[in-house]
Amino acid sequence: MASGDIAQITEALAKTHVGEVELSYKGQGLKLDNEMVQEIEQYQGLRSLRLEGNTLGVEAARAIAKSLEQCHWSDMFTGRLRSEIPPALISLGNALMTSGARLTHLDLSDNAFGPDGVKGIESLLKSSACYTLRELRLNNCGMGIGGGMVLASALTECHKQSSAAGSPLRLKVFIAGRNRLENDGATALAKAFKLLGSLEEVHMPQNGINHPGITALASAIKHNPNLQVLNLNDNTFTKRGSTAMAEAIRHLQCLKVINFGDCLVRSEGAIAIAAALREGLPFLRELNLSFGEICEAAAVVVAKAVRSKADLEKLDLNGNCFGEDGCEALRDVMESMNMEDLLGSLSDDEGEPEEDDDDDGEEDEDEEEREDEEDAEENGVNGTKDVIEDKEEHHCSSELWSFLISPSAEKLISLGAKRIRLIEQQVDVSDASKASEVFLKISSVYKDEPEVKQAIFESTILDVMFSLAFPPLFHFSVVHYYCCLLFQSEDKKIKRVTVLPGHLFALEHAAAQQFFPADQADVLETFVSRLVCVQNIMYI
């Protein structure tokens, strides 16, 4: 490009002022040179210049980045060497900064500039040109972990400097899908999000984020109370990430769209999310929990939880593990609530899990287990031993220990009035999985004799648990454990026991009490009735 052309473009842009007019070269595949000067001169109210889908050199970049509010610059380096892109970005940024521009929108998506490209816009993001930034779109830029950390640092510095200037950065929309941010990049950005507190949309799909990064994001987003759209599709939540995110969204009463599709939420995570839905989120429009290895029982709990969402437009549970009968049961539940039209297609259902299926998330679960063990060791607790197997750790009395090792009606009765106190003292009833195991032990000795029935029902672990003040999220977890007795668990180490009449009677007793909200009790009763037809159950 000749220097005269550069001068013409610069002069044309210098004559523009902030108004309501947009000039777009979007998708034209042009090499933007002096042919655009005349058009620019005709737009005296130029506010927005769209350059997506064209190709731009370093010199041209210097010429066109002046006095703009909206920079739609996605996909504008086609055919350029990667080494050319950072200098071009630096030139654009310098021109914006020196021209006194005040950006509200910056879109550099689909430019594949990598970590070095983020460094190319680092100074711009820290500058006063971005104090007014409301939307930042960096989708499919290949930022990687390093780029994510640079971006997080730049946003943090921008917030610091803009706050000192009396006008804190109030970023509303953040889009950074397909960037390989992984856990470290996501964690760095989470710290920036927590500081901002102004986000209304967060889109970070396909970033290879596992539960540590998801947990960090969960901790951050609850400090953004106006969040309306949360899209983390195609990352990997597993148990710890799902429960952390469920806890976070309880604080986000403005949420309208939740996309956790293809995130390996699994049944326990779905139950936890359902608990948050039931407590609030009155404006929810879309919920996507597709392809998450969720069982039928957990899906029913989710369906029940959206009953009160007047604005709901779509519930996507496709690609999970319901089986033909499970899909039909879910449709029946939605129909009973007059919401059948809101349930998305179930055409990609994976069917009920086979007993010998490999655990697709085995490595993730093993990693979580190792981390749990390390955390437990730091706190002086062996997290790999449950209450039944570790007599010394939990200091069980000899009487209770004897019963739990070899349950019998006689041993339960012999515990006498102290049985409830022993359970309260020796069993960690705040852990739904451990409490479930003790529940099965107690209920297994059921006999149709008044003294035995009284001993079981007054000492059943559920009575003890719900005499304490546990939050609704815990109630949902307990329903999940018992509902999922019908299905293959995600945990490859799950044990199997034979269904006994006592299990059914004790669950019926629990459902009849005022332990659970009405909709959860209804779910429990439904699945207890189905247990009658099941030969074996699995428990954690």
Coordinates of C-alpha atoms in Angstrom, one line a residue:
M1 CA 0.0 0.0 0.0
A2 CA 1.4 3.4 -1.0
S3 CA 2.0 6.0 1.7
G4 CA -0.4 8.3 -0.1
D5 CA -3.2 5.7 0.3
I6 CA -2.4 5.5 4.0
A7 CA -2.6 9.3 4.3
Q8 CA -6.0 9.3 2.4
I9 CA -7.5 6.7 4.7
T10 CA -6.1 8.5 7.8
E11 CA -7.5 11.8 6.7
A12 CA -10.9 10.3 5.9
L13 CA -11.1 8.7 9.3
A14 CA -10.0 11.9 11.0
K15 CA -13.0 13.7 9.6
T16 CA -15.4 11.2 11.2
H17 CA -17.1 11.7 14.5
V18 CA -19.1 9.5 16.9
G19 CA -22.6 9.0 15.8
E20 CA -25.1 6.2 15.0
V21 CA -23.8 5.0 11.6
E22 CA -22.0 1.7 10.8
L23 CA -19.8 1.1 7.8
S24 CA -19.5 -2.6 7.0
Y25 CA -17.1 -4.5 4.8
K26 CA -18.1 -7.7 6.6
G27 CA -17.4 -11.0 4.6
Q28 CA -16.3 -9.3 1.4
G29 CA -12.9 -10.9 1.3
L30 CA -11.2 -7.7 0.3
K31 CA -7.6 -6.4 0.7
L32 CA -8.6 -3.2 2.3
D33 CA -6.6 -0.4 0.6
N34 CA -7.4 3.1 -0.7
E35 CA -10.7 1.9 -2.4
M36 CA -12.4 2.3 1.0
V37 CA -11.4 5.9 1.5
Q38 CA -14.3 7.4 -0.5
E39 CA -16.9 5.4 1.3
I40 CA -15.5 6.3 4.7
E41 CA -15.8 10.0 3.7
Q42 CA -19.5 9.6 3.0
Y43 CA -20.2 8.4 6.6
Q44 CA -19.9 11.5 8.6
G45 CA -21.7 9.9 11.6
L46 CA -19.4 6.9 11.6
R47 CA -19.6 5.0 14.8
S48 CA -18.9 1.4 13.9
L49 CA -16.5 -0.1 11.3
R50 CA -16.9 -3.8 10.5
L51 CA -13.9 -5.5 8.9
E52 CA -14.7 -9.2 9.5
G53 CA -13.8 -11.6 6.7
N54 CA -11.3 -9.3 5.0
T55 CA -7.5 -9.1 5.1
L56 CA -5.6 -6.3 6.7
G57 CA -1.9 -5.4 6.7
V58 CA 0.1 -3.6 9.3
E59 CA 0.1 -0.2 7.6
A60 CA -3.6 -0.3 6.9
A61 CA -4.2 -1.2 10.5
R62 CA -2.5 2.1 11.6
A63 CA -4.8 4.0 9.2
I64 CA -8.2 2.8 10.2
A65 CA -8.2 2.6 14.0
K66 CA -9.4 6.0 15.0
S67 CA -12.4 7.5 16.7
L68 CA -14.5 4.4 16.9
E69 CA -16.8 2.9 19.5
Q70 CA -17.3 -0.5 18.0
C71 CA -14.6 -2.6 16.4
H72 CA -15.9 -5.7 14.7
W73 CA -12.6 -7.1 13.6
S74 CA -13.2 -10.9 13.6
D75 CA -11.7 -13.0 10.8
M76 CA -9.6 -10.2 9.3
F77 CA -6.2 -11.7 9.0
T78 CA -6.9 -14.4 6.4
G79 CA -3.8 -15.2 4.3
R80 CA -1.5 -13.3 6.6
L81 CA 1.5 -14.8 8.3
R82 CA 1.1 -15.4 11.9
S83 CA 4.1 -13.2 12.6
E84 CA 2.3 -10.3 10.9
I85 CA -0.7 -10.4 13.2
P86 CA 0.7 -9.2 16.5
P87 CA 2.3 -6.0 14.9
A88 CA -1.0 -5.3 13.2
L89 CA -2.9 -5.6 16.4
I90 CA -0.4 -3.4 18.2
S91 CA -0.8 -0.8 15.4
L92 CA -4.6 -0.9 15.7
G93 CA -4.3 -0.6 19.5
N94 CA -1.9 2.3 19.4
A95 CA -4.1 4.2 16.9
L96 CA -7.2 3.7 19.1
M97 CA -5.3 4.9 22.1
T98 CA -3.8 8.0 20.6
S99 CA -7.1 8.9 18.9
G100 CA -8.9 9.1 22.2
A101 CA -11.4 6.4 21.2
R102 CA -13.7 5.0 23.8
L103 CA -14.6 1.5 22.8
T104 CA -17.8 -0.3 23.8
H105 CA -17.5 -3.4 21.6
L106 CA -14.3 -5.2 20.6
D107 CA -14.6 -8.4 18.5
L108 CA -11.5 -10.2 17.4
S109 CA -13.0 -13.6 17.1
D110 CA -11.8 -16.2 14.5
N111 CA -8.4 -14.7 14.1
A112 CA -6.3 -17.6 15.4
F113 CA -3.6 -15.2 16.7
G114 CA -2.5 -17.4 19.6
P115 CA -0.9 -16.2 22.9
D116 CA 1.2 -13.6 21.0
G117 CA -1.9 -12.1 19.6
V118 CA -3.2 -11.5 23.1
K119 CA 0.0 -9.7 23.9
G120 CA -0.7 -7.6 20.8
I121 CA -3.9 -6.2 22.4
E122 CA -2.6 -6.2 26.0
S123 CA -1.8 -2.5 26.1
L124 CA -5.1 -1.6 24.4
L125 CA -7.1 -3.6 27.0
K126 CA -5.3 -1.8 29.8
S127 CA -5.7 1.6 28.3
S128 CA -8.4 4.3 28.8
A129 CA -9.8 3.3 25.3
C130 CA -11.2 0.2 27.0
Y131 CA -12.5 1.8 30.3
T132 CA -15.9 1.9 28.6
L133 CA -15.8 -1.6 27.1
R134 CA -19.0 -3.5 27.4
E135 CA -18.5 -6.5 25.1
L136 CA -15.3 -8.5 24.5
R137 CA -15.5 -11.3 21.9
L138 CA -12.4 -13.4 21.4
N139 CA -13.9 -16.7 20.2
N140 CA -11.7 -19.2 18.4
C141 CA -8.5 -17.3 18.8
G142 CA -6.2 -20.1 20.0
M143 CA -5.2 -18.1 23.1
G144 CA -4.1 -21.1 25.1
I145 CA -3.3 -21.0 28.8
G146 CA -0.7 -18.3 28.4
G147 CA -3.0 -16.0 26.4
G148 CA -5.8 -16.6 29.0
M149 CA -3.5 -15.5 31.8
V150 CA -2.3 -12.4 29.9
L151 CA -6.0 -11.5 29.1
A152 CA -7.0 -11.9 32.8
S153 CA -4.1 -9.7 33.9
A154 CA -5.1 -7.0 31.3
L155 CA -8.7 -7.0 32.4
T156 CA -7.7 -6.8 36.0
E157 CA -5.4 -3.8 35.3
C158 CA -8.0 -2.1 33.3
H159 CA -10.5 -2.4 36.1
K160 CA -7.9 -1.0 38.6
Q161 CA -7.0 1.9 36.4
S162 CA -10.6 2.8 35.4
S163 CA -11.7 2.6 39.0
A164 CA -8.9 5.0 40.0
A165 CA -10.2 7.3 37.2
G166 CA -13.7 7.2 38.7
S167 CA -15.3 5.0 36.1
P168 CA -14.8 1.3 36.8
L169 CA -14.8 -1.1 33.9
R170 CA -18.3 -2.6 33.6
L171 CA -17.8 -5.4 31.1
K172 CA -21.1 -7.2 30.4
V173 CA -20.4 -9.7 27.6
F174 CA -17.3 -12.0 27.6
I175 CA -17.0 -14.6 24.8
A176 CA -13.9 -16.9 24.6
G177 CA -14.9 -20.3 23.3
R178 CA -12.5 -22.7 21.6
N179 CA -9.4 -21.2 23.0
R180 CA -7.7 -24.1 24.9
L181 CA -7.8 -22.1 28.1
E182 CA -7.8 -25.3 30.3
N183 CA -7.7 -25.0 34.1
D184 CA -5.0 -22.5 34.6
G185 CA -6.4 -20.1 32.0
A186 CA -9.9 -20.4 33.3
T187 CA -8.7 -19.9 36.9
A188 CA -6.9 -16.7 36.0
L189 CA -9.9 -15.4 34.2
A190 CA -12.1 -16.3 37.1
K191 CA -10.2 -14.0 39.4
A192 CA -10.8 -11.2 36.9
F193 CA -14.5 -12.0 36.7
K194 CA -14.8 -11.9 40.5
L195 CA -13.3 -8.5 40.5
L196 CA -15.5 -7.2 37.7
G197 CA -18.8 -8.2 39.1
S198 CA -20.7 -6.8 36.1
L199 CA -20.9 -9.7 33.7
E200 CA -24.3 -10.5 32.1
E201 CA -23.1 -13.1 29.6
V202 CA -20.2 -15.6 29.8
H203 CA -19.5 -17.9 26.9
M204 CA -16.5 -20.3 27.3
P205 CA -17.4 -23.5 25.5
Q206 CA -14.8 -26.0 24.3
N207 CA -11.9 -24.9 26.4
G208 CA -10.7 -28.2 27.9
I209 CA -11.6 -27.0 31.4
N210 CA -11.9 -29.7 34.1
H211 CA -13.3 -29.5 37.6
P212 CA -10.5 -27.3 39.1
G213 CA -11.2 -24.6 36.5
I214 CA -14.9 -25.1 36.7
T215 CA -14.9 -24.7 40.5
A216 CA -12.8 -21.5 40.1
L217 CA -15.3 -20.1 37.6
A218 CA -18.2 -21.1 39.9
S219 CA -16.7 -19.2 42.7
A220 CA -16.3 -16.1 40.5
I221 CA -19.7 -16.0 38.8
K222 CA -21.7 -15.8 41.9
H223 CA -20.1 -12.3 42.4
N224 CA -21.8 -11.3 39.1
P225 CA -25.5 -11.1 40.2
N226 CA -26.7 -9.8 36.9
L227 CA -25.5 -12.8 34.9
Q228 CA -28.2 -13.9 32.4
V229 CA -26.4 -16.3 30.1
L230 CA -23.8 -18.9 31.1
N231 CA -22.5 -21.2 28.4
L232 CA -19.8 -23.7 29.4
N233 CA -20.7 -26.3 26.8
D234 CA -18.2 -29.1 26.1
N235 CA -16.0 -28.8 29.2
T236 CA -15.7 -31.4 31.9
F237 CA -17.5 -30.8 35.2
T238 CA -17.8 -34.2 36.9
K239 CA -19.0 -34.4 40.5
R240 CA -16.9 -31.6 42.1
G241 CA -17.4 -29.1 39.3
S242 CA -21.1 -29.8 39.0
T243 CA -21.8 -29.4 42.7
A244 CA -19.7 -26.2 42.8
M245 CA -21.5 -24.8 39.8
A246 CA -24.9 -25.7 41.3
E247 CA -24.0 -23.8 44.5
A248 CA -23.0 -20.8 42.5
I249 CA -26.1 -20.5 40.3
R250 CA -28.2 -20.3 43.4
H251 CA -26.9 -16.7 43.8
L252 CA -27.8 -15.8 40.2
Q253 CA -31.4 -14.9 40.1
C254 CA -31.3 -13.2 36.7
L255 CA -30.1 -16.3 34.9
K256 CA -32.1 -17.0 31.7
V257 CA -29.9 -19.4 29.7
I258 CA -27.8 -22.2 31.2
N259 CA -25.8 -24.4 28.8
F260 CA -24.0 -27.2 30.5
G261 CA -24.4 -29.6 27.6
D262 CA -21.7 -32.2 26.9
C263 CA -20.1 -31.3 30.3
L264 CA -20.2 -34.7 32.0
V265 CA -22.5 -33.3 34.7
R266 CA -23.7 -36.8 35.6
S267 CA -26.7 -37.7 37.8
E268 CA -25.4 -36.2 41.1
G269 CA -24.6 -33.0 39.4
A270 CA -28.0 -32.8 37.7
I271 CA -29.6 -33.3 41.1
A272 CA -27.6 -30.5 42.6
I273 CA -28.4 -28.2 39.8
A274 CA -32.1 -29.1 40.2
A275 CA -31.9 -28.0 43.8
A276 CA -30.6 -24.6 42.8
L277 CA -33.4 -24.3 40.2
R278 CA -36.1 -25.1 42.7
E279 CA -34.8 -22.4 45.0
G280 CA -34.9 -19.6 42.5
L281 CA -33.9 -18.6 38.9
P282 CA -37.4 -17.4 38.2
F283 CA -36.6 -16.1 34.7
L284 CA -35.0 -19.2 33.3
R285 CA -35.7 -19.7 29.6
E286 CA -33.3 -22.5 28.5
L287 CA -31.6 -25.3 30.4
N288 CA -29.2 -27.6 28.5
L289 CA -27.9 -30.7 30.3
S290 CA -27.6 -32.8 27.2
F291 CA -24.9 -35.5 26.8
G292 CA -24.1 -35.5 30.5
E293 CA -24.4 -39.2 31.5
I294 CA -27.5 -38.5 33.5
C295 CA -29.8 -41.3 34.6
E296 CA -33.6 -41.3 34.3
A297 CA -34.2 -40.7 38.0
A298 CA -32.0 -37.6 38.1
A299 CA -33.7 -36.3 34.9
V300 CA -37.1 -36.6 36.6
V301 CA -35.8 -34.5 39.5
V302 CA -34.6 -31.9 37.0
A303 CA -38.0 -31.9 35.2
K304 CA -39.8 -31.4 38.5
A305 CA -37.5 -28.5 39.4
V306 CA -38.5 -26.5 36.3
R307 CA -42.2 -26.8 37.0
S308 CA -42.5 -23.2 38.2
K309 CA -40.5 -21.6 35.4
A310 CA -43.1 -19.6 33.6
D311 CA -40.6 -18.3 31.0
L312 CA -39.1 -21.7 30.2
E313 CA -38.8 -22.3 26.4
K314 CA -36.6 -25.4 26.3
L315 CA -35.3 -28.2 28.5
D316 CA -32.6 -30.2 26.6
L317 CA -31.8 -33.6 28.1
N318 CA -30.9 -35.3 24.9
G319 CA -28.0 -37.8 24.7
N320 CA -28.3 -39.0 28.3
C321 CA -28.8 -42.5 29.7
F322 CA -32.6 -43.0 30.1
G323 CA -33.4 -46.0 27.9
E324 CA -36.7 -46.3 26.0
D325 CA -38.8 -46.6 29.1
G326 CA -36.9 -43.8 30.8
C327 CA -37.5 -41.4 27.9
E328 CA -41.2 -42.3 28.0
A329 CA -41.3 -41.7 31.7
L330 CA -39.7 -38.3 31.3
R331 CA -42.1 -37.3 28.7
D332 CA -45.0 -38.4 30.9
V333 CA -43.6 -36.2 33.7
M334 CA -43.4 -33.2 31.4
E335 CA -46.9 -33.8 30.1
S336 CA -48.3 -34.1 33.6
M337 CA -47.0 -30.5 34.2
N338 CA -48.4 -29.3 30.8
M339 CA -44.8 -28.7 29.6
E340 CA -44.3 -31.5 27.1
D341 CA -43.7 -29.1 24.3
L342 CA -40.7 -27.6 26.1
L343 CA -38.8 -30.9 26.3
G344 CA -36.3 -31.1 23.5
S345 CA -35.7 -34.2 21.4
L346 CA -34.5 -37.4 23.0
S347 CA -33.4 -39.0 19.8
D348 CA -29.8 -39.4 20.7
D349 CA -30.5 -41.1 24.1
E350 CA -27.6 -43.4 25.0
G351 CA -29.9 -46.0 26.6
E352 CA -29.6 -47.4 30.1
P353 CA -25.9 -48.0 31.0
E354 CA -24.7 -51.5 30.7
E355 CA -23.3 -53.2 33.8
D356 CA -19.9 -53.7 32.2
D357 CA -19.6 -50.3 30.4
D358 CA -16.3 -48.6 30.8
D359 CA -16.3 -45.4 32.7
D360 CA -15.7 -42.7 30.1
G361 CA -14.6 -40.3 32.8
E362 CA -12.5 -42.7 34.7
E363 CA -9.3 -40.6 34.6
D364 CA -11.2 -37.5 35.8
E365 CA -12.9 -39.4 38.6
D366 CA -9.5 -41.0 39.6
E367 CA -8.0 -37.6 39.7
E368 CA -10.8 -36.3 41.9
E369 CA -10.4 -39.2 44.2
R370 CA -6.7 -38.6 44.6
E371 CA -7.3 -35.0 45.4
D372 CA -10.0 -35.9 47.9
E373 CA -7.5 -38.2 49.6
E374 CA -4.8 -35.6 49.7
D375 CA -7.2 -33.0 51.1
A376 CA -8.4 -35.5 53.7
E377 CA -4.8 -36.4 54.7
E378 CA -4.0 -32.7 55.2
N379 CA -7.0 -32.5 57.6
G380 CA -6.1 -35.6 59.4
V381 CA -9.0 -37.6 57.9
N382 CA -8.8 -40.7 55.7
G383 CA -11.2 -39.8 52.9
T384 CA -11.1 -43.3 51.3
K385 CA -12.6 -45.1 54.3
D386 CA -16.3 -45.0 55.0
V387 CA -17.9 -45.2 58.4
I388 CA -18.5 -48.9 58.2
E389 CA -15.0 -49.9 57.2
D390 CA -12.9 -47.7 59.5
K391 CA -13.7 -48.5 63.1
E392 CA -10.7 -46.7 64.6
E393 CA -11.1 -43.5 62.6
H394 CA -14.7 -42.9 63.5
H395 CA -14.5 -44.3 67.0
C396 CA -17.7 -46.3 66.7
S397 CA -18.9 -47.9 69.9
S398 CA -18.5 -51.7 69.9
E399 CA -22.3 -52.2 69.9
L400 CA -22.9 -50.1 66.8
W401 CA -19.8 -51.5 65.1
S402 CA -21.0 -55.0 65.7
F403 CA -24.4 -54.2 64.2
L404 CA -22.9 -52.5 61.1
I405 CA -20.5 -55.4 60.4
S406 CA -23.2 -58.0 60.7
P407 CA -26.7 -56.5 60.9
S408 CA -29.5 -58.3 62.6
A409 CA -32.8 -57.3 64.2
E410 CA -31.7 -58.6 67.5
K411 CA -28.6 -56.4 67.5
L412 CA -30.5 -53.3 66.5
I413 CA -33.1 -53.9 69.3
S414 CA -30.3 -54.5 71.8
L415 CA -28.9 -51.0 71.2
G416 CA -32.0 -49.8 73.0
A417 CA -32.8 -46.1 73.3
K418 CA -29.2 -45.1 72.7
R419 CA -29.3 -46.2 69.1
I420 CA -30.3 -42.7 67.9
R421 CA -27.6 -41.0 69.9
L422 CA -25.0 -43.4 68.6
I423 CA -25.9 -42.8 65.0
E424 CA -25.8 -39.0 65.6
Q425 CA -22.4 -39.2 67.2
Q426 CA -20.7 -41.9 65.1
V427 CA -22.1 -41.5 61.6
D428 CA -21.2 -38.5 59.4
V429 CA -24.8 -37.9 58.4
S430 CA -23.8 -34.8 56.5
D431 CA -22.2 -37.2 53.9
A432 CA -25.2 -38.5 51.9
S433 CA -23.3 -41.5 50.5
K434 CA -22.1 -42.7 53.9
A435 CA -25.5 -42.1 55.4
S436 CA -27.0 -44.1 52.5
E437 CA -24.9 -47.1 53.3
V438 CA -25.9 -47.0 57.0
F439 CA -29.5 -46.6 55.9
L440 CA -29.3 -49.8 53.9
K441 CA -27.8 -51.7 56.8
I442 CA -30.5 -50.6 59.2
S443 CA -33.4 -51.2 56.9
S444 CA -32.1 -54.6 55.8
V445 CA -33.1 -56.2 59.1
Y446 CA -36.8 -55.4 58.7
K447 CA -39.3 -57.9 60.0
D448 CA -43.1 -57.6 60.1
E449 CA -42.9 -57.4 63.9
P450 CA -43.9 -54.3 65.9
E451 CA -40.8 -54.1 68.0
V452 CA -38.5 -54.5 64.9
K453 CA -40.4 -52.0 62.8
Q454 CA -40.4 -49.4 65.6
A455 CA -36.6 -49.8 66.1
I456 CA -36.0 -49.4 62.3
F457 CA -38.3 -46.4 61.8
E458 CA -37.1 -44.5 64.8
S459 CA -33.5 -45.1 64.2
T460 CA -33.4 -44.9 60.4
I461 CA -30.6 -42.6 59.3
L462 CA -33.1 -40.4 57.4
D463 CA -34.9 -39.5 60.6
V464 CA -31.6 -38.5 62.2
M465 CA -30.4 -36.6 59.1
F466 CA -33.6 -34.6 58.7
S467 CA -33.9 -33.8 62.4
L468 CA -30.9 -31.6 61.7
A469 CA -31.0 -28.3 59.7
F470 CA -29.7 -29.4 56.3
P471 CA -30.2 -27.1 53.2
P472 CA -32.4 -28.1 50.3
L473 CA -29.4 -28.9 48.2
F474 CA -28.6 -31.8 50.7
H475 CA -32.2 -33.0 50.5
F476 CA -31.8 -33.3 46.7
S477 CA -28.6 -35.3 47.1
V478 CA -30.3 -37.8 49.3
V479 CA -33.2 -38.2 46.8
H480 CA -30.6 -38.7 44.1
Y481 CA -28.8 -41.5 46.0
Y482 CA -32.0 -43.5 46.5
C483 CA -33.5 -42.8 43.1
C484 CA -30.3 -43.9 41.4
L485 CA -30.4 -47.3 43.2
L486 CA -32.3 -48.3 40.0
F487 CA -29.4 -47.5 37.7
Q488 CA -25.8 -48.2 37.0
S489 CA -23.8 -45.8 39.0
E490 CA -21.0 -43.7 37.5
D491 CA -18.6 -44.9 40.2
K492 CA -16.9 -48.1 38.9
K493 CA -16.3 -49.2 42.5
I494 CA -19.9 -49.4 43.5
K495 CA -21.0 -52.4 45.5
R496 CA -24.1 -54.4 44.9
V497 CA -26.7 -55.7 47.3
T498 CA -29.9 -57.6 47.0
V499 CA -33.1 -55.7 47.2
L500 CA -34.8 -56.4 50.5
P501 CA -38.3 -55.6 51.6
G502 CA -36.9 -53.5 54.4
H503 CA -35.3 -51.1 52.0
L504 CA -38.6 -50.5 50.3
F505 CA -40.6 -50.1 53.5
A506 CA -38.0 -47.7 55.0
L507 CA -38.0 -45.6 51.8
E508 CA -41.8 -45.5 51.8
H509 CA -41.6 -44.4 55.4
A510 CA -39.2 -41.6 54.5
A511 CA -41.3 -40.4 51.6
A512 CA -44.4 -40.3 53.8
Q513 CA -42.7 -38.0 56.3
Q514 CA -42.2 -34.3 56.0
F515 CA -38.5 -34.6 55.3
F516 CA -38.7 -33.5 51.6
P517 CA -40.5 -30.8 49.7
A518 CA -43.7 -32.2 48.0
D519 CA -42.2 -32.5 44.6
Q520 CA -39.2 -34.5 45.8
A521 CA -41.3 -36.8 47.9
D522 CA -43.4 -37.5 44.8
V523 CA -40.2 -38.4 42.9
L524 CA -39.1 -40.7 45.7
E525 CA -42.5 -42.4 45.9
T526 CA -42.5 -43.0 42.2
F527 CA -39.2 -44.7 42.1
V528 CA -39.8 -46.7 45.3
S529 CA -42.8 -48.3 43.5
R530 CA -40.5 -49.2 40.6
L531 CA -37.9 -50.8 43.0
V532 CA -40.3 -53.6 43.6
C533 CA -39.6 -54.9 40.1
V534 CA -35.8 -54.7 40.5
Q535 CA -33.7 -57.7 41.6
N536 CA -30.5 -55.9 42.4
I537 CA -29.6 -52.4 43.4
M538 CA -26.3 -50.5 43.6
Y539 CA -25.3 -48.2 46.4
I540 CA -22.4 -46.0 47.2

